[in-house]
CSV table of C-alpha atoms and ligand atoms in Angstrom, one decimal:
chain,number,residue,atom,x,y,z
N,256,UNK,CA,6.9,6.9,-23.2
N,257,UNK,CA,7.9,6.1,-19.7
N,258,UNK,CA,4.9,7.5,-16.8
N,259,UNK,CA,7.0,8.5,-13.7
N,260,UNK,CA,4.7,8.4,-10.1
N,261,UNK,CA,5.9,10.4,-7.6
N,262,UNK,CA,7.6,12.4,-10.0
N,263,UNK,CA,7.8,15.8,-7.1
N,264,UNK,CA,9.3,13.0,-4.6
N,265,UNK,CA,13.5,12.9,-3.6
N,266,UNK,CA,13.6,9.6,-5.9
N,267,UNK,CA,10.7,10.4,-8.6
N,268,UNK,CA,12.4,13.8,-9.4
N,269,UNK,CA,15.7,12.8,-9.5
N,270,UNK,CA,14.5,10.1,-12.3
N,271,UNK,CA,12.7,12.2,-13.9
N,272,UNK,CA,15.7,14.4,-14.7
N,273,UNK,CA,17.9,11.5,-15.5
N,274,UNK,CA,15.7,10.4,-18.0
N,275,UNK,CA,15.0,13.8,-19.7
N,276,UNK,CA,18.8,13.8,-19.6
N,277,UNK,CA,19.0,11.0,-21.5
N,278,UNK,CA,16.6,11.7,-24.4
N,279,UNK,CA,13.7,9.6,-23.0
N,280,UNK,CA,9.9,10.5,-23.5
N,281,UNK,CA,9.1,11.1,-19.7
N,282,UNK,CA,5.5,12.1,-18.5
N,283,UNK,CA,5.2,12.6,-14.8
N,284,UNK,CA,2.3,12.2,-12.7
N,285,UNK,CA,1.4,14.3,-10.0
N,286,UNK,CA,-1.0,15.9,-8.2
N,287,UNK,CA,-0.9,19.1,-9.0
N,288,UNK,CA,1.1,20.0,-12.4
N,289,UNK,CA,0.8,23.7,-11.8
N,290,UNK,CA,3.1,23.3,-8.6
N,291,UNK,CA,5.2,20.9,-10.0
N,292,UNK,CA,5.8,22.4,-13.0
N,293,UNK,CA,8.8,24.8,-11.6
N,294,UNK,CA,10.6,21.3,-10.4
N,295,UNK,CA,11.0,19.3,-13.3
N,296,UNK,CA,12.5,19.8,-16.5
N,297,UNK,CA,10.5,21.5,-18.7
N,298,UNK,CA,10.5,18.9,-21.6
N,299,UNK,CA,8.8,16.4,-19.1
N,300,UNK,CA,5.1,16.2,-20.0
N,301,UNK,CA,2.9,16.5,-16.6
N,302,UNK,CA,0.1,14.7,-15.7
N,303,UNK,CA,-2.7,15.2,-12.7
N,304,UNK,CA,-2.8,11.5,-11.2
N,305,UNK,CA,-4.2,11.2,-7.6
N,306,UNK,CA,-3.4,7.7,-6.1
N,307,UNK,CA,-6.3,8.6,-3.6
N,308,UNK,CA,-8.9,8.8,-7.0
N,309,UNK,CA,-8.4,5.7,-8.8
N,310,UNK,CA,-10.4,7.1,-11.3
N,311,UNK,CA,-7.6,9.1,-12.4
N,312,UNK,CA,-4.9,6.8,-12.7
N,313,UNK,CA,-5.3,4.6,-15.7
N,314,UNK,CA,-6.1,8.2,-18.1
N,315,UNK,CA,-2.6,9.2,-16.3
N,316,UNK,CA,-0.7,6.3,-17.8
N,317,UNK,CA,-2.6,6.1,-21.5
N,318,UNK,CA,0.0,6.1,-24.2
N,319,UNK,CA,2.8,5.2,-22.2
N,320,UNK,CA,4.5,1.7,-22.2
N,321,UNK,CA,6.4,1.6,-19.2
N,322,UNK,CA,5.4,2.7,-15.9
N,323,UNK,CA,8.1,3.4,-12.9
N,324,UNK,CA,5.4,3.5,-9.6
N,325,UNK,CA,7.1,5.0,-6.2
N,326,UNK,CA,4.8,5.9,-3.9
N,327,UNK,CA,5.2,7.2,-0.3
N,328,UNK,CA,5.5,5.4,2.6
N,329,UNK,CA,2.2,5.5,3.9
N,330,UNK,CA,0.2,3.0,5.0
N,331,UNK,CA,-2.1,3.4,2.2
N,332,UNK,CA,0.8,2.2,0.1
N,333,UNK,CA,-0.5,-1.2,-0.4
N,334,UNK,CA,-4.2,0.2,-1.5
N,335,UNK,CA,-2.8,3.1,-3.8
N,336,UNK,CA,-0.3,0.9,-5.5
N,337,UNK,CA,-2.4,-1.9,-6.0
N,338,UNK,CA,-4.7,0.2,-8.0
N,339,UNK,CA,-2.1,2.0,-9.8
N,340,UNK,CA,-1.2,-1.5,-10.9
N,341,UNK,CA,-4.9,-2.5,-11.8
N,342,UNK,CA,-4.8,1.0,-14.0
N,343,UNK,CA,-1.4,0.0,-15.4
N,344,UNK,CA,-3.2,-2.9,-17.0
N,345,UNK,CA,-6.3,-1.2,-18.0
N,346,UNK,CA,-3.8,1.9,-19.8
N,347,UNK,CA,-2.4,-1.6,-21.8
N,348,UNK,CA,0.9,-0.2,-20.3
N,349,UNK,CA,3.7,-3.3,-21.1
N,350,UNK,CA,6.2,-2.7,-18.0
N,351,UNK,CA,6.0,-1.7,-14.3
N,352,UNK,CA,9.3,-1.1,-13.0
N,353,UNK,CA,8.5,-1.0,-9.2
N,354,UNK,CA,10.3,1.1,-6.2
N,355,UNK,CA,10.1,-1.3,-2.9
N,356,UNK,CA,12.4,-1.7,-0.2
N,357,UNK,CA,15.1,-4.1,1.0
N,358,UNK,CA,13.8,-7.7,2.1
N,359,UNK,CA,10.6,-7.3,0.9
N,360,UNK,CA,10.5,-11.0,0.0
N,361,UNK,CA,11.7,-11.8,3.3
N,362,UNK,CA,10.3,-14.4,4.8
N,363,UNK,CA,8.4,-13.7,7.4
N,364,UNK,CA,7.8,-9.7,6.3
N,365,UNK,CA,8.9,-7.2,8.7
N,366,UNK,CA,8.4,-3.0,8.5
N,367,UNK,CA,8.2,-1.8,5.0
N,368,UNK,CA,7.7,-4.3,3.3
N,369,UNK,CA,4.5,-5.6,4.4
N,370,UNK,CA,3.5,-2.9,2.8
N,371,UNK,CA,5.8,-3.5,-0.6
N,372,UNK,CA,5.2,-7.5,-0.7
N,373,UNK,CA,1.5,-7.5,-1.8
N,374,UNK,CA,1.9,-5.0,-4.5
N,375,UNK,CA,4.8,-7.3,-5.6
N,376,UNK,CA,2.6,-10.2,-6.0
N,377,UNK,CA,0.2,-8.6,-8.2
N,378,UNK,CA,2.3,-7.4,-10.1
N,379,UNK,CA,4.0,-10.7,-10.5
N,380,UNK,CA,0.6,-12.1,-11.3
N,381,UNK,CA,-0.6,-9.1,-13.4
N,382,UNK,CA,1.3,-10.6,-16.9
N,383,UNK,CA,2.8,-7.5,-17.3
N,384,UNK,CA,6.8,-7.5,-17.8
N,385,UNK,CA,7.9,-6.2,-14.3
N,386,UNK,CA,11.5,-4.9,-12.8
N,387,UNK,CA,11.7,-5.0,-8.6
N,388,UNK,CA,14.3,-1.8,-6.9
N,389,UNK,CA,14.7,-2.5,-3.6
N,390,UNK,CA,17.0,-0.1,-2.1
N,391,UNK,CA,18.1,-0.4,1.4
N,392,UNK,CA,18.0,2.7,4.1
N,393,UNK,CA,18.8,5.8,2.4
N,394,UNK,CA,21.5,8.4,3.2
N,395,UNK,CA,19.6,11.0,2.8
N,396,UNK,CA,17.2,10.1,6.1
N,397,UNK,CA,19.6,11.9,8.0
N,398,UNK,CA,18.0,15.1,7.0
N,399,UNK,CA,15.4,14.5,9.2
N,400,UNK,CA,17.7,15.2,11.7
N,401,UNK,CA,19.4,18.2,10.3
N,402,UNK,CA,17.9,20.5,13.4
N,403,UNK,CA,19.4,18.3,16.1
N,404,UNK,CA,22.9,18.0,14.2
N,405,UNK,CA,23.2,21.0,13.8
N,406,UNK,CA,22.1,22.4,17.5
N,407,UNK,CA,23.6,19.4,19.5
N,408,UNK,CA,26.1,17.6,17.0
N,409,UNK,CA,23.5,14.5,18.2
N,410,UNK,CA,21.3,12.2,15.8
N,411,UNK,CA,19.3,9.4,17.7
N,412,UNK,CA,18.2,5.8,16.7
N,413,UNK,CA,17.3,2.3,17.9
N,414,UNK,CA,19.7,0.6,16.3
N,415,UNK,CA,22.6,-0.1,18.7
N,416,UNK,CA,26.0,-0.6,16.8
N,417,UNK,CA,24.4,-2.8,14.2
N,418,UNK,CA,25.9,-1.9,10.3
N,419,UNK,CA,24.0,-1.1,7.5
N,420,UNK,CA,24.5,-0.8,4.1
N,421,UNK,CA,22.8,2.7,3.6
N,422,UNK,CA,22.3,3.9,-0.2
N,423,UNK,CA,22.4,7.4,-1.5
N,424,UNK,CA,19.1,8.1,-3.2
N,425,UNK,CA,21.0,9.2,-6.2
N,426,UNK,CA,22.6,6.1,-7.3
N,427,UNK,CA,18.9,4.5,-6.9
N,428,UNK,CA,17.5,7.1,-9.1
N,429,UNK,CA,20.6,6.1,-11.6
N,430,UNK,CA,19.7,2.7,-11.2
N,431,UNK,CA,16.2,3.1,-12.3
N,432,UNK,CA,16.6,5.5,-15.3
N,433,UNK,CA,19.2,2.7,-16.8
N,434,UNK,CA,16.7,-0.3,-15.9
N,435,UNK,CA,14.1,2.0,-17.0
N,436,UNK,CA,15.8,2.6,-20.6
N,437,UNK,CA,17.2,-0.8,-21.3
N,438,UNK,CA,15.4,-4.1,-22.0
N,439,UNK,CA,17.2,-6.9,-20.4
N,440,UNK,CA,15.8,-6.5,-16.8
N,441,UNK,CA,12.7,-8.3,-17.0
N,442,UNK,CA,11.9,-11.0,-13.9
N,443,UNK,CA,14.4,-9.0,-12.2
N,444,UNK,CA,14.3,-8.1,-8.2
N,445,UNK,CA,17.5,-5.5,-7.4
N,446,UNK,CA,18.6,-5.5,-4.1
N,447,UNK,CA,20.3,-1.5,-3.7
N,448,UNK,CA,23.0,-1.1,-1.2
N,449,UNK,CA,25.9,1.5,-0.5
N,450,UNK,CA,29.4,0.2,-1.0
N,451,UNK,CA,29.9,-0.9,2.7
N,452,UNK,CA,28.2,-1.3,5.5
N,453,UNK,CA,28.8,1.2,8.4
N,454,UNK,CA,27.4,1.4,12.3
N,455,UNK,CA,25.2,4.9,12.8
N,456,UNK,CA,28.5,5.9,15.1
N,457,UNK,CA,30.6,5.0,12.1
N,458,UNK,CA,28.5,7.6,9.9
N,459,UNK,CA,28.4,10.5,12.5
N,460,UNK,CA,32.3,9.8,13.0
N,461,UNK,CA,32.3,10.3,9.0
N,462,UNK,CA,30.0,13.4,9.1
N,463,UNK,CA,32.2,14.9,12.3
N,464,UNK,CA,35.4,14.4,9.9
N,465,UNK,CA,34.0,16.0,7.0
N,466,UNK,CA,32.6,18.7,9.2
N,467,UNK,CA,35.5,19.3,11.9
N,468,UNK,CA,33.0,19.3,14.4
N,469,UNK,CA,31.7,16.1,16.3
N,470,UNK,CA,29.1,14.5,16.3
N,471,UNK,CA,27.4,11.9,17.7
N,472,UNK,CA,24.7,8.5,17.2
N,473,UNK,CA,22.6,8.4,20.9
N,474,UNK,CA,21.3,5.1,20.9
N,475,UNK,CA,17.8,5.5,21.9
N,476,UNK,CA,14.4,3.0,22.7
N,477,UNK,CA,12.3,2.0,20.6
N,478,UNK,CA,9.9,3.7,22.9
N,479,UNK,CA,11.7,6.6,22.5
N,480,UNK,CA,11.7,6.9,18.7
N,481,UNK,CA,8.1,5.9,18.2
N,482,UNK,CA,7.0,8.8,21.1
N,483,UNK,CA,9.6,11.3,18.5
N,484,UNK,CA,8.1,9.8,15.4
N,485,UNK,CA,4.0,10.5,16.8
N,486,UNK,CA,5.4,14.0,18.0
N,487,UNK,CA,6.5,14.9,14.2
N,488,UNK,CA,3.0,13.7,12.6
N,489,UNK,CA,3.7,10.3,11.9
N,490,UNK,CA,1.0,8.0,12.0
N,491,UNK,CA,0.8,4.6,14.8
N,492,UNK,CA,1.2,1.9,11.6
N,493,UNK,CA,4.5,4.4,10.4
N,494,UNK,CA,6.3,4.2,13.5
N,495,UNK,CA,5.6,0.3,13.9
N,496,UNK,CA,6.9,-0.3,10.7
N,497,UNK,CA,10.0,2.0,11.1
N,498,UNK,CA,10.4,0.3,14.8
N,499,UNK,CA,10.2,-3.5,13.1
N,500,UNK,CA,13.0,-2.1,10.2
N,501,UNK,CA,15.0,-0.8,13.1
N,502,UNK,CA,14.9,-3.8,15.1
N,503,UNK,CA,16.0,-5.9,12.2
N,504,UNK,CA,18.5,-3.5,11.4
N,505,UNK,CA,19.8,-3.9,15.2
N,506,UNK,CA,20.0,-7.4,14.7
N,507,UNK,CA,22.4,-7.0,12.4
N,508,UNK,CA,19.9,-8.1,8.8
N,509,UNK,CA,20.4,-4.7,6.8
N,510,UNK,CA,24.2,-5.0,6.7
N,511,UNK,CA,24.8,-6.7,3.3
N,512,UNK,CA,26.6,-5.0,0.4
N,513,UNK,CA,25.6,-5.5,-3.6
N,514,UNK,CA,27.3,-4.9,-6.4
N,515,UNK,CA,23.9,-3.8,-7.8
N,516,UNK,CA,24.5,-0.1,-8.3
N,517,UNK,CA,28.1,-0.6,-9.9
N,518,UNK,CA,26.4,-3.5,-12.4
N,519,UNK,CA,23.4,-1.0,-13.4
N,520,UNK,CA,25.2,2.1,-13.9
N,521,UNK,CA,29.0,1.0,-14.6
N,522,UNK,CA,30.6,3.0,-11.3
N,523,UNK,CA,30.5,2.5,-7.7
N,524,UNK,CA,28.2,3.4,-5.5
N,525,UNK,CA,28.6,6.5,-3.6
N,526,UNK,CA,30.3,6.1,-0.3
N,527,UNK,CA,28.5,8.0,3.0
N,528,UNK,CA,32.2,10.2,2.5
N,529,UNK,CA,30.8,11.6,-1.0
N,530,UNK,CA,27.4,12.3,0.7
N,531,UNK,CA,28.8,13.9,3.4
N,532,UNK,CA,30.7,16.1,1.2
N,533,UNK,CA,28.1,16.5,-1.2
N,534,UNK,CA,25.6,17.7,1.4
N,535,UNK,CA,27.9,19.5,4.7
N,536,UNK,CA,26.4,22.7,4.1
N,537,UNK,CA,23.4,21.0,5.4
N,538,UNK,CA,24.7,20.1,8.4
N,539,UNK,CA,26.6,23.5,9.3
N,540,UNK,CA,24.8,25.4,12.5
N,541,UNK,CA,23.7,28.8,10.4
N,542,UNK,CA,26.2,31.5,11.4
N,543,UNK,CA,24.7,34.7,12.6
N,544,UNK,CA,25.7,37.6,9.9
F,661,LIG,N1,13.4,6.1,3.5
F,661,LIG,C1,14.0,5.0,3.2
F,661,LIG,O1,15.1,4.7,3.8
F,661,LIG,C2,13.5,4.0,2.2
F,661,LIG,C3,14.2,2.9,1.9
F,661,LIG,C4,13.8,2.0,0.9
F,661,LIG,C5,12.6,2.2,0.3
F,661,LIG,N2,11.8,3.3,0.6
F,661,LIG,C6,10.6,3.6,-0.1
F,661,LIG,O2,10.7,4.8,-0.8
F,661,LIG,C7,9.4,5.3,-1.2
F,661,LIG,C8,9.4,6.8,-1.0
F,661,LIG,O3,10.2,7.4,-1.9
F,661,LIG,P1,10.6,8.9,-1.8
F,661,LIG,O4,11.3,9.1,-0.5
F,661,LIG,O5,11.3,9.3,-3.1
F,661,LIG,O6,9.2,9.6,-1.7
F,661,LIG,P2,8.8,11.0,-1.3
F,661,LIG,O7,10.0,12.0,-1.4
F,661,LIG,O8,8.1,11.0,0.0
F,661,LIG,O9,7.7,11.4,-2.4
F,661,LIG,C9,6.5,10.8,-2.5
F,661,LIG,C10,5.9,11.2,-3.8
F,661,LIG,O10,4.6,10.6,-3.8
F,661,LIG,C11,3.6,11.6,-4.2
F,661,LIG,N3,2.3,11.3,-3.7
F,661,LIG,C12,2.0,11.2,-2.3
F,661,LIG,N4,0.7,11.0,-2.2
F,661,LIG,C13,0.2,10.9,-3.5
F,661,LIG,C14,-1.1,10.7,-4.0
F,661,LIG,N5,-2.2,10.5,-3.2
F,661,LIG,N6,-1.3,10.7,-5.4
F,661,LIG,C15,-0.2,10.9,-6.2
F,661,LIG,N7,1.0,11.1,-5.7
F,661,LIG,C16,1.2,11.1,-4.4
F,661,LIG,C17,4.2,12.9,-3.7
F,661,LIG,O11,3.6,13.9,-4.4
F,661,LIG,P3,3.3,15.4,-3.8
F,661,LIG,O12,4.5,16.3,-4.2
F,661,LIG,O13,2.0,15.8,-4.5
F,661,LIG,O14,3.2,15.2,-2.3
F,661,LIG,C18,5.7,12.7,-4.0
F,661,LIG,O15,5.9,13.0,-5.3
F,661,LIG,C19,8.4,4.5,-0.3
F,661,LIG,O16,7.8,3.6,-1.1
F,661,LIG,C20,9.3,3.9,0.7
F,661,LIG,O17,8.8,2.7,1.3
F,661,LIG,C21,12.3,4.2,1.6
């Protein structure tokens, strides 16, 4: 039995269903079952499991072996996972396969992962066999600017004309359902890139292509971004990690490719073309009927 965390999330989900697909016992946690219920397959067994309520976790993971933990990225993440991973042990669960983020053994941390690193090490230290995802930027962050695309063909960033190596988060949900039912991966960090590493420009000039309509990568301040990021909700320690990822991303440290997803699944990783295609329709202004 395999517990999924963050089984409602964009990655958790899409894992879940891979691994129903594939004939695996899947239980995902969540927070509220009733809701989630509707979104998952119905063969998955659900769980209530509130990282906020330790107390909850370990009951949420007895009788499972394995245990894939994605959390949000919230500054809590370091506190939550931590005691997820403290639960993992007292659930006797055998395996944590763990969803991080690109350079989070970099040296010294920056953005995400000084959130990721610590949970790492204790997991490292816990005894427990462990697996390390550590995708890059996904794709699919461009829906957060869906609204301005679609009014203003405009999308903007701190990040210059630096390249990076964006991922779509379905080849990262692949990956882990094939780590996940396999049993050579142990000791294992996997760094998760897209097949090429493109400028933000190169990526709208992509999108304007597929859509026939242009659009455009403003390159904004970091000011600017972390005044857009408060505005939306986002909390002070968010937008200084996303502004130290950006930075480093700027400087040009996000750019290289693996051959991780092609290695883990046996074909390619999706190109920013196929998302585009995949996903126009969310990028089309609505027409008035
Ligand atoms: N964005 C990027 O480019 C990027 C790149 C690399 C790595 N990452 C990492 O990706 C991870 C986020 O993955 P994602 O985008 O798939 O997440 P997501 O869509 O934001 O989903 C988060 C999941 O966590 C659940 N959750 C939130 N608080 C919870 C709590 N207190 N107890 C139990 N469950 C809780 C949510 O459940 P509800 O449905 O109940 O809210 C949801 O299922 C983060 O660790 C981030 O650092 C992101």
């Amino acid at each position: 039995m395999i517990v999924v965390t963050g089984a409602t999330g964009g990655n958790g989900s899409e894992i879940v269903r891979l691994l129903n697909e594939r004939g695996a016992s899947v239980r995902g946690m969540v927070r509220d079952p009733e809701r989630a219920r509707g979104r998952l397959p119905a063969a998955v067994e659900l769980v209530r499991g509130d990282f906020d309520a330790p107390e909850t976790l370990a009951p949420a993971m007895r009788g499972a072996q394995t245990l894939m933990l994605i959390s949000s990225a919230d500054p809590a993440l370091p506190d939550r996972e931590l005691a997820a991973v403290q639960a993992a042990k007292d659930a006797d669960i055998e395996r944590i396969v763990k969803f991080s983020v690109i350079a989070a053994d970099h040296e010294p941390t920056f953005g995400f992962g000084h959130w990721h690193r610590p949970v790492e090490e204790a997991i490292r230290a816990s005894g427990l066999a462990w697996t390390f995802l550590r995708p890059n930027v996904f794709m699919q962050n461009l829906f957060w600017f869906t609204d301005p695309i679609k009014s203003d063909g405009v999308f903007g960033l701190p990040v210059g004309d630096a390249n990076v190596s964006v991922i779509d988060t379905r080849d990262i949900a692949a990956c882990a359902a094939a780590v996940l039912s396999e049993d050579r991966h142990d000791g294992q960090a996997y760094l998760l890139t897209g097949p090429e590493a493109l400028s933000f420009q190169q990526q709208a000039d992509v999108l304007s292509d597929v859509l026939g309509r242009r659009i455009h990568h403003e390159d904004i301040t970091p000011e600017e971004h972390k005044r857009r990021l408060l505005s939306f909700g986002q909390s002070e320690a968010y937008a200084n990690a996303e502004l130290e990822l950006d930075a480093e991303l700027k400087a040009g440290e996000l750019g290289t490719v693996s051959d991780s997803v092609k290695r883990l699944t046996g074909r390619p990783a999706r190109s920013f073309r196929d998302f585009s295609e995949d996903f126009a329709q969310e990028f089309r202004p609505e027409v008035a009927s």
